[in-house]
Amino acid sequence: MRLSTALLVALPALAATQQQFPLANTLQSWFEKAKSYLPDAATAPVTTAAAKAAAANITPLTVDNWQSVLSPSPSHASNTWDGPETWMVFVSGTNKTCYGLCGGLEVSWNETAALFAADPTAPHLGYINCDRSPVLCAIWHAHPPTVWYIQLPIPAEDQSRAPTTVHILRLNTTTTTTQDIVRIHTEKTYEKVGVYEGAFQPFDGWLAQLGFAKPIGYVLFGVSMVPSWAFMIVISLVSRNLMNRRIGNPDLQRLRQAQRQAPQGGAPPANE
């Protein structure tokens, strides 16, 4: 009853501020206010509801589907709107790639998706788990926890395409909130980070242009699967081989020294 009464009292204020603040900010304010009226034991259903809403609004990306998903949709290409198609991709992980520290960010990302679901101007949302899709993370050279803000240019009538703009924002596992992630789009905080133009840029990097990105991604993934002790053994064997070549074989050296010290005439035959 307290929750219903409080929300009814807050509705006029929300209606008055709707014209002054973006929809995402208003929904976030309502979401936080609603959670403040709930006891601690009741926050789990809220998180679960956000996760369910996020599941319908987030596209999981894999090594098989990312190129087809992250391409301008036909609906945008057929419209008169000539702006880029925007994606926010959350790169996360579990115990292996994020050391078990991404749980709170997963909740914040789901809440962000729930808020963006009611905003028609919100970007598309993608999700990569580097523990489940390690090859894709190797191809992108992506490390959790990060948000990739991607602007896909709409192809022109002659099928020419401008470069894809990518901003990579590192998230703090302890201080990043839902509002921080929402502001990446609503307040364009991604512009504080420079455009990524490295070799591993998955759209226009020189590795992608030459067709080397995917093979190198598989190579890097294979190397990452080799345990560290195996590298130590290989290094030890190689270093020992190099040292032996530099100082020579000790047994061979002793044999040559013995031959030099032997008399020139040699020992007489045993039967004489």
CSV table of N, CA and C in Angstrom, one decimal, residues 134-250:
chain,number,residue,atom,x,y,z
A,134,PRO,N,34.9,-16.8,-26.5
A,134,PRO,CA,36.3,-16.3,-26.5
A,134,PRO,C,36.9,-16.0,-27.8
A,135,VAL,N,36.5,-16.7,-28.9
A,135,VAL,CA,37.0,-16.4,-30.2
A,135,VAL,C,36.6,-15.0,-30.7
A,136,LEU,N,35.3,-14.7,-30.4
A,136,LEU,CA,34.9,-13.3,-30.8
A,136,LEU,C,35.6,-12.3,-30.1
A,137,CYS,N,35.9,-12.5,-28.8
A,137,CYS,CA,36.6,-11.5,-28.0
A,137,CYS,C,38.1,-11.4,-28.5
A,138,ALA,N,38.6,-12.5,-29.0
A,138,ALA,CA,40.0,-12.5,-29.6
A,138,ALA,C,40.0,-11.8,-30.9
A,139,ILE,N,38.9,-12.0,-31.7
A,139,ILE,CA,38.9,-11.3,-33.0
A,139,ILE,C,38.8,-9.8,-32.8
A,140,TRP,N,37.9,-9.4,-31.9
A,140,TRP,CA,37.8,-7.9,-31.6
A,140,TRP,C,38.9,-7.4,-30.7
A,141,HIS,N,39.7,-8.3,-30.1
A,141,HIS,CA,40.7,-7.9,-29.1
A,141,HIS,C,40.0,-7.1,-28.0
A,142,ALA,N,38.8,-7.7,-27.5
A,142,ALA,CA,38.0,-7.0,-26.5
A,142,ALA,C,38.2,-7.6,-25.2
A,143,HIS,N,38.2,-6.8,-24.2
A,143,HIS,CA,38.4,-7.3,-22.8
A,143,HIS,C,37.3,-6.7,-21.9
A,144,PRO,N,36.7,-7.5,-21.1
A,144,PRO,CA,35.7,-7.0,-20.1
A,144,PRO,C,36.3,-6.3,-18.9
A,145,PRO,N,35.5,-5.5,-18.3
A,145,PRO,CA,34.2,-5.0,-18.7
A,145,PRO,C,34.3,-3.7,-19.5
A,146,THR,N,33.7,-3.7,-20.7
A,146,THR,CA,33.7,-2.5,-21.5
A,146,THR,C,32.4,-2.4,-22.2
A,147,VAL,N,32.1,-1.1,-22.7
A,147,VAL,CA,31.0,-0.9,-23.5
A,147,VAL,C,31.5,-0.3,-24.8
A,148,TRP,N,31.1,-0.9,-25.9
A,148,TRP,CA,31.5,-0.5,-27.3
A,148,TRP,C,30.4,0.3,-27.9
A,149,TYR,N,30.6,1.6,-28.1
A,149,TYR,CA,29.6,2.4,-28.7
A,149,TYR,C,29.9,2.5,-30.2
A,150,ILE,N,29.0,1.9,-31.0
A,150,ILE,CA,29.3,1.7,-32.4
A,150,ILE,C,28.2,2.4,-33.2
A,151,GLN,N,28.7,3.2,-34.2
A,151,GLN,CA,27.8,3.9,-35.1
A,151,GLN,C,28.1,3.4,-36.5
A,152,LEU,N,27.1,2.6,-37.0
A,152,LEU,CA,27.2,2.0,-38.3
A,152,LEU,C,26.6,3.0,-39.4
A,153,PRO,N,27.4,3.3,-40.3
A,153,PRO,CA,26.9,4.3,-41.4
A,153,PRO,C,25.9,3.6,-42.3
A,154,ILE,N,25.0,4.3,-42.7
A,154,ILE,CA,24.0,3.8,-43.7
A,154,ILE,C,24.6,3.8,-45.1
A,155,PRO,N,24.5,2.7,-45.8
A,155,PRO,CA,25.1,2.7,-47.2
A,155,PRO,C,24.4,3.7,-48.1
A,156,ALA,N,25.2,4.3,-48.9
A,156,ALA,CA,24.6,5.2,-49.9
A,156,ALA,C,24.0,4.5,-51.1
A,157,GLU,N,23.4,5.2,-52.0
A,157,GLU,CA,22.7,4.6,-53.1
A,157,GLU,C,23.7,3.8,-54.0
A,158,ASP,N,25.0,4.3,-54.1
A,158,ASP,CA,26.0,3.6,-54.9
A,158,ASP,C,26.7,2.5,-54.1
A,159,GLN,N,26.1,2.2,-52.9
A,159,GLN,CA,26.7,1.1,-52.0
A,159,GLN,C,28.0,1.5,-51.4
A,160,SER,N,28.4,2.8,-51.5
A,160,SER,CA,29.6,3.2,-50.8
A,160,SER,C,29.3,3.4,-49.3
A,161,ARG,N,30.3,3.2,-48.4
A,161,ARG,CA,30.0,3.3,-47.0
A,161,ARG,C,31.1,4.1,-46.3
A,162,ALA,N,30.7,5.0,-45.4
A,162,ALA,CA,31.7,5.7,-44.6
A,162,ALA,C,32.2,4.8,-43.5
A,163,PRO,N,33.3,5.1,-42.9
A,163,PRO,CA,33.9,4.3,-41.9
A,163,PRO,C,33.0,4.2,-40.7
A,164,THR,N,33.1,3.0,-40.0
A,164,THR,CA,32.3,2.8,-38.8
A,164,THR,C,33.0,3.4,-37.6
A,165,THR,N,32.3,4.2,-36.8
A,165,THR,CA,32.9,4.8,-35.7
A,165,THR,C,32.7,4.0,-34.4
A,166,VAL,N,33.8,3.7,-33.7
A,166,VAL,CA,33.8,2.9,-32.5
A,166,VAL,C,34.5,3.6,-31.4
A,167,HIS,N,33.8,3.7,-30.3
A,167,HIS,CA,34.3,4.2,-29.0
A,167,HIS,C,34.3,3.1,-28.0
A,168,ILE,N,35.4,2.9,-27.3
A,168,ILE,CA,35.4,1.8,-26.3
A,168,ILE,C,35.6,2.5,-24.9
A,169,LEU,N,34.6,2.2,-24.0
A,169,LEU,CA,34.5,2.8,-22.7
A,169,LEU,C,34.7,1.7,-21.7
A,170,ARG,N,35.8,1.9,-20.9
A,170,ARG,CA,36.1,1.0,-19.8
A,170,ARG,C,35.1,1.3,-18.6
A,171,LEU,N,34.6,0.2,-18.0
A,171,LEU,CA,33.7,0.3,-16.9
A,171,LEU,C,34.4,-0.1,-15.6
A,172,ASN,N,34.1,0.7,-14.5
A,172,ASN,CA,34.6,0.3,-13.2
A,172,ASN,C,33.7,-0.7,-12.5
A,173,THR,N,34.3,-1.8,-12.1
A,173,THR,CA,33.4,-2.8,-11.5
A,173,THR,C,32.8,-2.5,-10.2
A,174,THR,N,33.3,-1.4,-9.5
A,174,THR,CA,32.8,-1.1,-8.2
A,174,THR,C,32.0,0.2,-8.2
A,175,THR,N,32.2,1.1,-9.1
A,175,THR,CA,31.6,2.5,-9.1
A,175,THR,C,30.6,2.7,-10.2
A,176,THR,N,30.7,2.0,-11.3
A,176,THR,CA,29.8,2.2,-12.4
A,176,THR,C,28.3,1.9,-12.1
A,177,THR,N,27.4,2.8,-12.3
A,177,THR,CA,26.0,2.6,-12.0
A,177,THR,C,25.2,2.5,-13.3
A,178,THR,N,23.9,2.2,-13.2
A,178,THR,CA,23.0,2.2,-14.3
A,178,THR,C,22.9,3.5,-15.0
A,179,GLN,N,22.9,4.6,-14.2
A,179,GLN,CA,22.8,5.9,-14.7
A,179,GLN,C,24.1,6.3,-15.6
A,180,ASP,N,25.2,5.8,-15.1
A,180,ASP,CA,26.5,6.0,-15.9
A,180,ASP,C,26.4,5.4,-17.3
A,181,ILE,N,25.8,4.2,-17.3
A,181,ILE,CA,25.7,3.5,-18.6
A,181,ILE,C,24.6,4.2,-19.5
A,182,VAL,N,23.5,4.6,-18.9
A,182,VAL,CA,22.5,5.4,-19.7
A,182,VAL,C,23.1,6.6,-20.2
A,183,ARG,N,23.9,7.3,-19.5
A,183,ARG,CA,24.5,8.6,-19.9
A,183,ARG,C,25.4,8.5,-21.1
A,184,ILE,N,26.0,7.3,-21.3
A,184,ILE,CA,26.8,7.0,-22.5
A,184,ILE,C,26.1,7.5,-23.7
A,185,HIS,N,24.8,7.2,-23.8
A,185,HIS,CA,24.0,7.6,-25.0
A,185,HIS,C,23.3,8.9,-24.8
A,186,THR,N,22.6,9.1,-23.6
A,186,THR,CA,21.7,10.3,-23.5
A,186,THR,C,22.6,11.6,-23.4
A,187,GLU,N,23.7,11.5,-22.7
A,187,GLU,CA,24.6,12.7,-22.6
A,187,GLU,C,25.8,12.6,-23.4
A,188,LYS,N,25.9,11.6,-24.2
A,188,LYS,CA,27.0,11.4,-25.2
A,188,LYS,C,28.4,11.4,-24.5
A,189,THR,N,28.5,10.7,-23.4
A,189,THR,CA,29.7,10.7,-22.6
A,189,THR,C,30.8,9.8,-23.4
A,190,TYR,N,30.3,9.1,-24.4
A,190,TYR,CA,31.3,8.4,-25.2
A,190,TYR,C,32.2,9.3,-26.0
A,191,GLU,N,31.8,10.5,-26.2
A,191,GLU,CA,32.6,11.5,-26.9
A,191,GLU,C,33.9,11.9,-26.2
A,192,LYS,N,33.9,11.6,-24.9
A,192,LYS,CA,35.1,11.9,-24.1
A,192,LYS,C,36.2,10.9,-24.3
A,193,VAL,N,35.9,9.8,-25.0
A,193,VAL,CA,36.9,8.8,-25.4
A,193,VAL,C,37.1,8.9,-26.9
A,194,GLY,N,38.4,8.8,-27.2
A,194,GLY,CA,38.7,8.9,-28.6
A,194,GLY,C,38.2,7.7,-29.5
A,195,VAL,N,38.1,8.0,-30.8
A,195,VAL,CA,37.6,6.9,-31.7
A,195,VAL,C,38.7,5.9,-31.8
A,196,TYR,N,38.3,4.6,-31.7
A,196,TYR,CA,39.2,3.5,-31.8
A,196,TYR,C,39.5,3.2,-33.3
A,197,GLU,N,40.8,3.3,-33.6
A,197,GLU,CA,41.2,3.1,-35.0
A,197,GLU,C,42.3,2.1,-35.1
A,198,GLY,N,42.4,1.2,-34.2
A,198,GLY,CA,43.5,0.2,-34.1
A,198,GLY,C,43.4,-0.9,-35.2
A,199,ALA,N,44.4,-1.7,-35.2
A,199,ALA,CA,44.4,-2.8,-36.2
A,199,ALA,C,43.3,-3.8,-36.0
A,200,PHE,N,42.9,-4.0,-34.7
A,200,PHE,CA,41.8,-5.0,-34.4
A,200,PHE,C,40.4,-4.4,-34.5
A,201,GLN,N,40.3,-3.1,-34.9
A,201,GLN,CA,38.9,-2.6,-35.1
A,201,GLN,C,38.2,-3.5,-36.0
A,202,PRO,N,37.0,-4.1,-35.5
A,202,PRO,CA,36.4,-5.2,-36.3
A,202,PRO,C,35.8,-4.9,-37.6
A,203,PHE,N,35.6,-3.6,-37.9
A,203,PHE,CA,34.9,-3.2,-39.1
A,203,PHE,C,35.8,-2.6,-40.1
A,204,ASP,N,36.7,-1.7,-39.7
A,204,ASP,CA,37.6,-1.0,-40.7
A,204,ASP,C,39.1,-1.1,-40.4
A,205,GLY,N,39.4,-1.9,-39.4
A,205,GLY,CA,40.9,-2.1,-39.1
A,205,GLY,C,41.5,-2.8,-40.2
A,206,TRP,N,42.9,-2.7,-40.4
A,206,TRP,CA,43.5,-3.2,-41.5
A,206,TRP,C,43.5,-4.8,-41.5
A,207,LEU,N,43.4,-5.4,-40.3
A,207,LEU,CA,43.3,-6.8,-40.2
A,207,LEU,C,42.0,-7.3,-40.8
A,208,ALA,N,40.9,-6.5,-40.5
A,208,ALA,CA,39.6,-6.9,-41.1
A,208,ALA,C,39.5,-6.6,-42.6
A,209,GLN,N,40.2,-5.5,-43.0
A,209,GLN,CA,40.2,-5.3,-44.5
A,209,GLN,C,40.9,-6.3,-45.3
A,210,LEU,N,42.0,-6.9,-44.7
A,210,LEU,CA,42.8,-7.9,-45.4
A,210,LEU,C,42.3,-9.3,-45.1
A,211,GLY,N,41.2,-9.4,-44.3
A,211,GLY,CA,40.7,-10.7,-44.0
A,211,GLY,C,41.5,-11.6,-43.0
A,212,PHE,N,42.3,-10.9,-42.3
A,212,PHE,CA,43.2,-11.6,-41.3
A,212,PHE,C,42.6,-11.6,-39.9
A,213,ALA,N,41.6,-10.9,-39.6
A,213,ALA,CA,41.1,-10.7,-38.3
A,213,ALA,C,40.6,-12.0,-37.7
A,214,LYS,N,39.8,-12.8,-38.5
A,214,LYS,CA,39.3,-14.0,-38.0
A,214,LYS,C,40.3,-15.1,-37.8
A,215,PRO,N,41.2,-15.3,-38.8
A,215,PRO,CA,42.3,-16.3,-38.5
A,215,PRO,C,43.2,-16.0,-37.3
A,216,ILE,N,43.6,-14.7,-37.2
A,216,ILE,CA,44.4,-14.3,-36.1
A,216,ILE,C,43.6,-14.4,-34.8
A,217,GLY,N,42.3,-14.2,-34.8
A,217,GLY,CA,41.5,-14.4,-33.6
A,217,GLY,C,41.6,-15.8,-33.1
A,218,TYR,N,41.5,-16.8,-34.1
A,218,TYR,CA,41.6,-18.2,-33.7
A,218,TYR,C,43.0,-18.5,-33.2
A,219,VAL,N,44.0,-17.9,-33.8
A,219,VAL,CA,45.4,-18.2,-33.3
A,219,VAL,C,45.5,-17.7,-31.9
A,220,LEU,N,45.1,-16.5,-31.6
A,220,LEU,CA,45.2,-15.9,-30.3
A,220,LEU,C,44.3,-16.7,-29.3
A,221,PHE,N,43.2,-17.2,-29.7
A,221,PHE,CA,42.4,-18.0,-28.8
A,221,PHE,C,43.1,-19.3,-28.5
A,222,GLY,N,43.8,-19.9,-29.5
A,222,GLY,CA,44.5,-21.2,-29.3
A,222,GLY,C,45.7,-20.9,-28.3
A,223,VAL,N,46.4,-19.8,-28.5
A,223,VAL,CA,47.5,-19.5,-27.6
A,223,VAL,C,47.0,-19.3,-26.2
A,224,SER,N,45.9,-18.7,-26.0
A,224,SER,CA,45.3,-18.4,-24.7
A,224,SER,C,44.9,-19.7,-24.0
A,225,MET,N,44.7,-20.8,-24.7
A,225,MET,CA,44.3,-22.0,-24.1
A,225,MET,C,45.5,-22.9,-23.6
A,226,VAL,N,46.7,-22.5,-24.1
A,226,VAL,CA,47.9,-23.2,-23.6
A,226,VAL,C,48.2,-22.8,-22.2
A,227,PRO,N,48.4,-23.7,-21.3
A,227,PRO,CA,48.7,-23.3,-19.9
A,227,PRO,C,50.0,-22.7,-19.7
A,228,SER,N,50.2,-21.9,-18.7
A,228,SER,CA,51.4,-21.1,-18.6
A,228,SER,C,52.6,-22.0,-18.3
A,229,TRP,N,52.4,-23.1,-17.6
A,229,TRP,CA,53.6,-24.0,-17.4
A,229,TRP,C,54.1,-24.6,-18.7
A,230,ALA,N,53.3,-24.8,-19.7
A,230,ALA,CA,53.8,-25.3,-20.9
A,230,ALA,C,54.7,-24.3,-21.6
A,231,PHE,N,54.4,-23.0,-21.5
A,231,PHE,CA,55.3,-22.0,-22.1
A,231,PHE,C,56.6,-22.0,-21.3
A,232,MET,N,56.6,-22.2,-20.0
A,232,MET,CA,57.8,-22.2,-19.2
A,232,MET,C,58.7,-23.4,-19.7
A,233,ILE,N,58.1,-24.6,-19.9
A,233,ILE,CA,58.9,-25.7,-20.4
A,233,ILE,C,59.5,-25.5,-21.7
A,234,VAL,N,58.7,-24.9,-22.6
A,234,VAL,CA,59.3,-24.6,-24.0
A,234,VAL,C,60.4,-23.6,-23.9
A,235,ILE,N,60.2,-22.6,-23.1
A,235,ILE,CA,61.3,-21.6,-22.9
A,235,ILE,C,62.5,-22.2,-22.3
A,236,SER,N,62.4,-23.1,-21.4
A,236,SER,CA,63.5,-23.7,-20.7
A,236,SER,C,64.3,-24.6,-21.7
A,237,LEU,N,63.5,-25.4,-22.6
A,237,LEU,CA,64.2,-26.2,-23.5
A,237,LEU,C,64.9,-25.4,-24.6
A,238,VAL,N,64.3,-24.3,-25.1
A,238,VAL,CA,64.9,-23.5,-26.1
A,238,VAL,C,66.2,-22.8,-25.5
A,239,SER,N,66.1,-22.3,-24.3
A,239,SER,CA,67.2,-21.6,-23.7
A,239,SER,C,68.4,-22.6,-23.5
A,240,ARG,N,68.1,-23.8,-23.1
A,240,ARG,CA,69.1,-24.8,-22.8
A,240,ARG,C,69.8,-25.2,-24.2
A,241,ASN,N,69.0,-25.3,-25.2
A,241,ASN,CA,69.5,-25.7,-26.5
A,241,ASN,C,70.5,-24.6,-27.0
A,242,LEU,N,70.1,-23.3,-26.8
A,242,LEU,CA,70.9,-22.2,-27.3
A,242,LEU,C,72.2,-22.1,-26.5
A,243,MET,N,72.1,-22.4,-25.2
A,243,MET,CA,73.3,-22.4,-24.4
A,243,MET,C,74.3,-23.5,-24.8
A,244,ASN,N,73.7,-24.7,-25.0
A,244,ASN,CA,74.6,-25.8,-25.4
A,244,ASN,C,75.3,-25.5,-26.7
A,245,ARG,N,74.6,-24.8,-27.6
A,245,ARG,CA,75.2,-24.5,-28.9
A,245,ARG,C,76.3,-23.4,-28.7
A,246,ARG,N,76.2,-22.6,-27.8
A,246,ARG,CA,77.2,-21.5,-27.5
A,246,ARG,C,78.4,-22.1,-26.9
A,247,ILE,N,78.3,-22.9,-25.8
A,247,ILE,CA,79.4,-23.4,-25.1
A,247,ILE,C,79.9,-24.8,-25.6
A,248,GLY,N,79.0,-25.4,-26.5
A,248,GLY,CA,79.4,-26.7,-27.0
A,248,GLY,C,79.0,-27.9,-26.0
A,249,ASN,N,79.1,-29.1,-26.6
A,249,ASN,CA,78.7,-30.3,-25.8
A,249,ASN,C,79.9,-30.6,-24.8
A,250,PRO,N,79.6,-30.6,-23.5
A,250,PRO,CA,80.7,-30.9,-22.5
A,250,PRO,C,81.4,-32.2,-22.8
